[in-house]
Short mmCIF file of C-alpha atoms and ligand atoms in Angstrom, two decimals:
data_model
loop_
_atom_site.label_atom_id
_atom_site.label_comp_id
_atom_site.label_asym_id
_atom_site.label_seq_id
_atom_site.Cartn_x
_atom_site.Cartn_y
_atom_site.Cartn_z
CA UNK A 943 160.90 148.35 124.79
CA UNK A 944 161.41 151.60 126.66
CA UNK A 945 163.85 151.99 129.51
CA UNK A 946 162.70 150.10 132.62
CA UNK A 947 161.08 152.18 135.33
CA UNK A 948 162.51 149.87 137.96
CA UNK A 949 165.50 147.64 137.54
CA UNK A 950 166.51 145.25 140.27
CA UNK A 951 169.88 143.88 139.32
CA UNK A 952 171.16 140.71 140.98
CA UNK A 953 170.42 141.73 144.56
CA UNK A 954 171.42 139.72 147.58
CA UNK A 955 170.00 140.55 150.97
CA UNK A 956 169.01 139.12 154.31
CA UNK A 957 168.60 139.77 157.99
CA UNK A 958 171.47 140.07 160.47
CA UNK A 959 173.88 138.62 157.96
CA UNK A 960 171.68 135.61 157.18
CA UNK A 961 171.10 135.62 153.42
CA UNK A 962 167.50 135.33 152.24
CA UNK A 963 167.58 136.71 148.71
CA UNK A 964 170.21 135.11 146.49
CA UNK A 965 170.64 137.19 143.37
CA UNK A 966 167.26 138.43 142.19
CA UNK A 967 166.80 140.49 139.01
CA UNK A 968 163.49 142.10 138.09
CA UNK A 969 162.45 144.74 135.60
CA UNK A 970 159.26 146.77 135.60
CA UNK A 971 158.52 148.92 132.56
CA UNK A 972 156.44 152.11 132.66
CA UNK A 973 152.73 151.37 132.69
CA UNK A 974 153.07 147.69 133.51
CA UNK A 975 151.30 145.61 136.14
CA UNK A 976 153.82 143.01 137.24
CA UNK A 977 153.35 140.21 139.79
CA UNK A 978 155.92 138.39 141.88
CA UNK A 979 154.36 135.16 143.06
CA UNK A 980 155.49 132.46 145.44
CA UNK A 981 154.66 130.63 148.63
CA UNK A 982 155.02 131.82 152.19
CA UNK A 983 158.66 132.42 153.09
CA UNK A 984 159.89 132.57 149.49
CA UNK A 985 161.29 136.08 149.94
CA UNK A 986 158.58 138.28 148.42
CA UNK A 987 158.35 140.76 151.29
CA UNK A 988 162.12 140.93 151.66
CA UNK A 989 162.39 141.82 147.97
CA UNK A 990 159.74 144.55 148.34
CA UNK A 991 161.40 145.96 151.47
CA UNK A 992 164.70 146.13 149.63
CA UNK A 993 163.18 148.06 146.72
CA UNK A 994 161.47 150.40 149.21
CA UNK A 995 164.78 151.08 150.99
CA UNK A 996 163.68 149.54 154.30
CA UNK A 997 166.58 147.12 154.06
CA UNK A 998 169.66 147.35 151.86
CA UNK A 999 171.20 144.76 149.59
CA UNK A 1000 174.62 143.34 150.44
CA UNK A 1001 175.27 142.95 146.70
CA UNK A 1002 173.57 144.12 143.54
CA UNK A 1003 171.97 147.38 142.50
CA UNK A 1004 168.58 149.03 142.19
CA UNK A 1005 167.70 151.71 139.71
CA UNK A 1006 164.55 153.74 139.32
CA UNK A 1007 163.81 156.07 136.39
CA UNK A 1008 167.36 155.53 135.23
CA UNK A 1009 168.92 156.63 138.53
CA UNK A 1010 170.81 154.48 140.96
CA UNK A 1011 168.74 154.21 144.15
CA UNK A 1012 170.79 151.50 145.88
CA UNK A 1013 171.17 152.36 149.55
CA UNK A 1014 168.58 155.15 149.62
CA UNK A 1015 166.41 155.37 152.74
CA UNK A 1016 162.70 154.54 152.70
CA UNK A 1017 161.93 158.25 152.96
CA UNK A 1018 164.06 158.98 149.89
CA UNK A 1019 162.44 156.25 147.81
CA UNK A 1020 159.01 157.75 148.59
CA UNK A 1021 160.28 161.13 147.44
CA UNK A 1022 161.47 159.55 144.20
CA UNK A 1023 158.01 158.12 143.54
CA UNK A 1024 157.97 154.63 145.05
CA UNK A 1025 155.16 153.75 147.44
CA UNK A 1026 155.14 150.48 149.35
CA UNK A 1027 151.91 149.19 150.88
CA UNK A 1028 153.16 146.62 153.38
CA UNK A 1029 151.76 143.24 154.21
CA UNK A 1030 149.21 143.33 157.04
CA UNK A 1031 147.94 146.87 156.36
CA UNK A 1032 149.70 148.66 159.25
CA UNK A 1033 146.92 151.19 159.61
CA UNK A 1034 146.58 153.43 162.64
CA UNK A 1035 143.49 151.69 163.95
CA UNK A 1036 142.44 154.44 166.38
CA UNK A 1037 142.82 157.21 163.82
CA UNK A 1038 140.08 158.10 161.38
CA UNK A 1039 140.06 157.06 157.75
CA UNK A 1040 140.87 160.65 156.77
CA UNK A 1041 143.77 160.87 159.23
CA UNK A 1042 145.20 157.61 157.93
CA UNK A 1043 145.03 158.95 154.39
CA UNK A 1044 146.69 162.22 155.39
CA UNK A 1045 149.58 160.28 156.89
CA UNK A 1046 150.20 158.82 153.44
CA UNK A 1047 150.92 162.34 152.21
CA UNK A 1048 153.48 163.08 154.90
CA UNK A 1049 156.01 164.23 152.33
CA UNK A 1050 153.60 167.00 151.22
CA UNK A 1051 153.57 170.23 153.22
CA UNK A 1052 150.96 172.21 151.29
CA UNK A 1053 147.48 171.88 152.85
CA UNK A 1054 145.70 172.60 149.58
CA UNK A 1055 147.61 169.83 147.85
CA UNK A 1056 146.83 167.37 150.65
CA UNK A 1057 143.13 168.22 150.34
CA UNK A 1058 143.25 167.76 146.57
CA UNK A 1059 144.76 164.31 147.03
CA UNK A 1060 142.13 163.43 149.65
CA UNK A 1061 139.44 164.39 147.16
CA UNK A 1062 141.05 162.15 144.53
CA UNK A 1063 141.17 159.24 146.98
CA UNK A 1064 137.51 159.75 147.87
CA UNK A 1065 136.59 159.89 144.22
CA UNK A 1066 138.44 156.67 143.43
CA UNK A 1067 137.15 154.92 146.57
CA UNK A 1068 133.71 156.28 147.53
CA UNK A 1069 133.52 153.88 150.49
CA UNK A 1070 136.32 155.86 152.14
CA UNK A 1071 134.45 159.12 151.71
CA UNK A 1072 131.38 157.80 153.45
CA UNK A 1073 133.57 156.52 156.31
CA UNK A 1074 136.00 159.45 156.43
CA UNK A 1075 135.47 160.26 160.10
CA UNK A 1076 135.23 156.69 161.35
CA UNK A 1077 138.10 154.99 163.11
CA UNK A 1078 140.01 152.71 160.75
CA UNK A 1079 139.41 149.71 163.02
CA UNK A 1080 135.65 149.93 162.49
CA UNK A 1081 136.00 149.00 158.82
CA UNK A 1082 135.84 145.44 157.46
CA UNK A 1083 139.03 143.65 156.42
CA UNK A 1084 138.46 144.40 152.75
CA UNK A 1085 137.72 148.06 153.45
CA UNK A 1086 140.84 148.40 155.57
CA UNK A 1087 142.85 146.92 152.72
CA UNK A 1088 141.39 149.52 150.36
CA UNK A 1089 142.30 152.21 152.89
CA UNK A 1090 145.87 150.91 153.05
CA UNK A 1091 146.15 151.11 149.26
CA UNK A 1092 144.55 154.55 149.14
CA UNK A 1093 147.03 155.73 151.77
CA UNK A 1094 149.81 154.38 149.57
CA UNK A 1095 148.48 156.47 146.69
CA UNK A 1096 148.52 159.69 148.73
CA UNK A 1097 152.22 160.19 147.96
CA UNK A 1098 151.28 160.18 144.24
CA UNK A 1099 153.63 157.33 143.40
CA UNK A 1100 155.01 156.52 139.98
CA UNK A 1101 155.38 152.92 141.18
CA UNK A 1102 152.92 151.38 143.64
CA UNK A 1103 154.15 148.21 145.35
CA UNK A 1104 151.48 146.05 146.96
CA UNK A 1105 152.43 143.29 149.39
CA UNK A 1106 149.84 140.49 149.60
CA UNK A 1107 146.69 142.55 149.41
CA UNK A 1108 144.65 139.34 149.37
CA UNK A 1109 145.98 138.10 152.71
CA UNK A 1110 143.22 137.49 155.23
CA UNK A 1111 140.41 138.31 152.82
CA UNK A 1112 137.50 136.00 152.10
CA UNK A 1113 137.77 134.36 148.65
CA UNK A 1114 134.91 136.50 147.35
CA UNK A 1115 136.78 139.63 148.45
CA UNK A 1116 140.01 138.60 146.76
CA UNK A 1117 138.50 139.03 143.32
CA UNK A 1118 137.19 142.47 144.28
CA UNK A 1119 140.63 143.41 145.56
CA UNK A 1120 142.19 142.39 142.23
CA UNK A 1121 139.61 144.54 140.42
CA UNK A 1122 140.53 147.47 142.66
CA UNK A 1123 144.18 146.98 141.76
CA UNK A 1124 143.27 146.96 138.07
CA UNK A 1125 141.32 150.19 138.49
CA UNK A 1126 144.34 151.88 140.04
CA UNK A 1127 146.54 150.59 137.27
CA UNK A 1128 144.12 151.88 134.64
CA UNK A 1129 144.27 155.29 136.35
CA UNK A 1130 147.92 155.41 135.22
CA UNK A 1131 149.98 153.97 138.08
CA UNK A 1132 152.62 151.32 137.39
CA UNK A 1133 152.06 148.45 139.81
CA UNK A 1134 154.35 145.77 141.23
CA UNK A 1135 152.49 143.33 143.43
CA UNK A 1136 153.48 140.22 145.33
CA UNK A 1137 151.03 137.44 146.04
CA UNK A 1138 150.68 133.90 147.30
CA UNK A 1139 147.40 133.76 145.39
CA UNK A 1140 149.25 132.84 142.24
CA UNK A 1141 146.39 132.34 139.81
CA UNK A 1142 144.46 135.43 140.94
CA UNK A 1143 147.55 137.62 140.69
CA UNK A 1144 148.58 136.34 137.26
CA UNK A 1145 145.07 136.87 135.96
CA UNK A 1146 145.40 140.63 136.49
CA UNK A 1147 149.13 141.07 135.80
CA UNK A 1148 150.84 141.44 132.41
CA UNK A 1149 154.01 139.65 133.41
CA UNK A 1150 155.15 137.65 136.34
CA UNK A 1151 158.11 136.27 138.22
CA UNK A 1152 157.98 133.11 140.30
CA UNK A 1153 160.13 133.27 143.42
CA UNK A 1154 161.30 130.23 145.37
CA UNK A 1155 163.68 130.31 148.33
CA UNK A 1156 165.09 133.69 147.41
CA UNK A 1157 165.55 133.08 143.69
CA UNK A 1158 163.53 133.74 140.57
CA UNK A 1159 162.85 130.31 139.09
CA UNK A 1160 160.49 131.24 136.25
CA UNK A 1161 159.41 134.40 134.48
CA UNK A 1162 157.26 135.32 131.53
CA UNK A 1163 154.00 136.82 130.47
CA UNK A 1164 151.17 135.98 132.82
CA UNK A 1165 149.65 133.77 130.16
CA UNK A 1166 152.90 131.83 129.75
CA UNK A 1167 153.07 131.28 133.49
CA UNK A 1168 149.41 130.33 133.80
CA UNK A 1169 149.92 127.78 131.02
CA UNK A 1170 153.17 126.43 132.41
CA UNK A 1171 153.15 122.91 133.74
CA UNK A 1172 155.42 123.82 136.67
CA UNK A 1173 153.22 126.68 137.80
CA UNK A 1174 150.04 124.69 137.44
CA UNK A 1175 151.45 121.80 139.40
CA UNK A 1176 153.24 123.74 142.11
CA UNK A 1177 150.79 126.58 142.72
CA UNK A 1178 147.44 125.73 141.27
CA UNK A 1179 147.11 122.13 142.43
CA UNK A 1180 146.71 120.72 138.91
N1 ADP B 1957 162.73 140.27 160.11
C1 ADP B 1957 163.26 139.08 159.79
N2 ADP B 1957 164.31 138.58 160.45
C2 ADP B 1957 164.85 137.39 160.12
N3 ADP B 1957 164.40 136.61 159.11
C3 ADP B 1957 163.35 137.05 158.41
C4 ADP B 1957 162.72 138.30 158.70
N4 ADP B 1957 161.70 138.48 157.83
C5 ADP B 1957 161.69 137.39 157.03
N5 ADP B 1957 162.68 136.54 157.38
C6 ADP B 1957 162.98 135.25 156.71
O1 ADP B 1957 163.26 135.53 155.35
C7 ADP B 1957 162.68 134.55 154.50
C8 ADP B 1957 161.79 135.23 153.48
O2 ADP B 1957 160.73 135.88 154.15
P1 ADP B 1957 159.74 136.86 153.43
O3 ADP B 1957 160.48 137.78 152.56
O4 ADP B 1957 158.89 137.48 154.49
O5 ADP B 1957 158.88 135.86 152.54
P2 ADP B 1957 157.44 135.99 151.89
O6 ADP B 1957 157.06 137.44 151.91
O7 ADP B 1957 157.60 135.45 150.51
O8 ADP B 1957 156.51 135.17 152.71
C9 ADP B 1957 161.95 133.58 155.40
O9 ADP B 1957 162.78 132.47 155.61
C10 ADP B 1957 161.77 134.37 156.68
O10 ADP B 1957 161.73 133.51 157.79
MG1 MG B 1958 155.42 138.39 152.72
#
């Protein structure tokens, strides 16, 4: 296989000196859609935050496109092509859909380029175009989630990281959300997502990692994981 786009090499991290992630290694190759799955509190968000540069590992290294990015700030990881869509949307609820999208392109100074990216977002997600001037808070949960993802795409990432996009959505909306993620992936973006909805996530991903109390306990192709007795028993109630 080609060189990994992202390589997380044996990272340890935590909060205020309390360790939460105990030596995690993950690879994402160009063009892949990879899922990290696990229950609440397993360390999924902490892993994402570490890759995004919001927190820094106490041990281990991160590399992106062959360059060491360990210790870079969140701003620097965005400039390198990593976009992190956090858990819980974090939209500016009183700002319009358009304004929220523009904030996703904060690293871009050229107005023409920002407009071009807005047009692309509206093309990919027509619902956002029809609501462009509405306040974000007037949209449904699923629509707000789409807006959060579209905002994440405004920095034109090479790697899009999605943190629990299914959280808080009705079951019928979860499937739609997974289809949206597939559409983005098919448009040429490498995707790393984390999910508690194990089956749904593995059904769209190529490969997956199962995380438990800050460690990767299983990894493989999505099919291998979906077929695995441990996964079926622990996460799919079978
Ligand atoms: N800001 C924080 N300060 C202290 N502990 C935290 C913080 N965020 C998460 N944790 C702890 O880290 C562990 C992993 O959390 P998290 O990465 O959010 O898991 P997940 O995203 O898989 O639900 C949990 O035990 C959680 O309580
Ligand atoms: Mg989380």
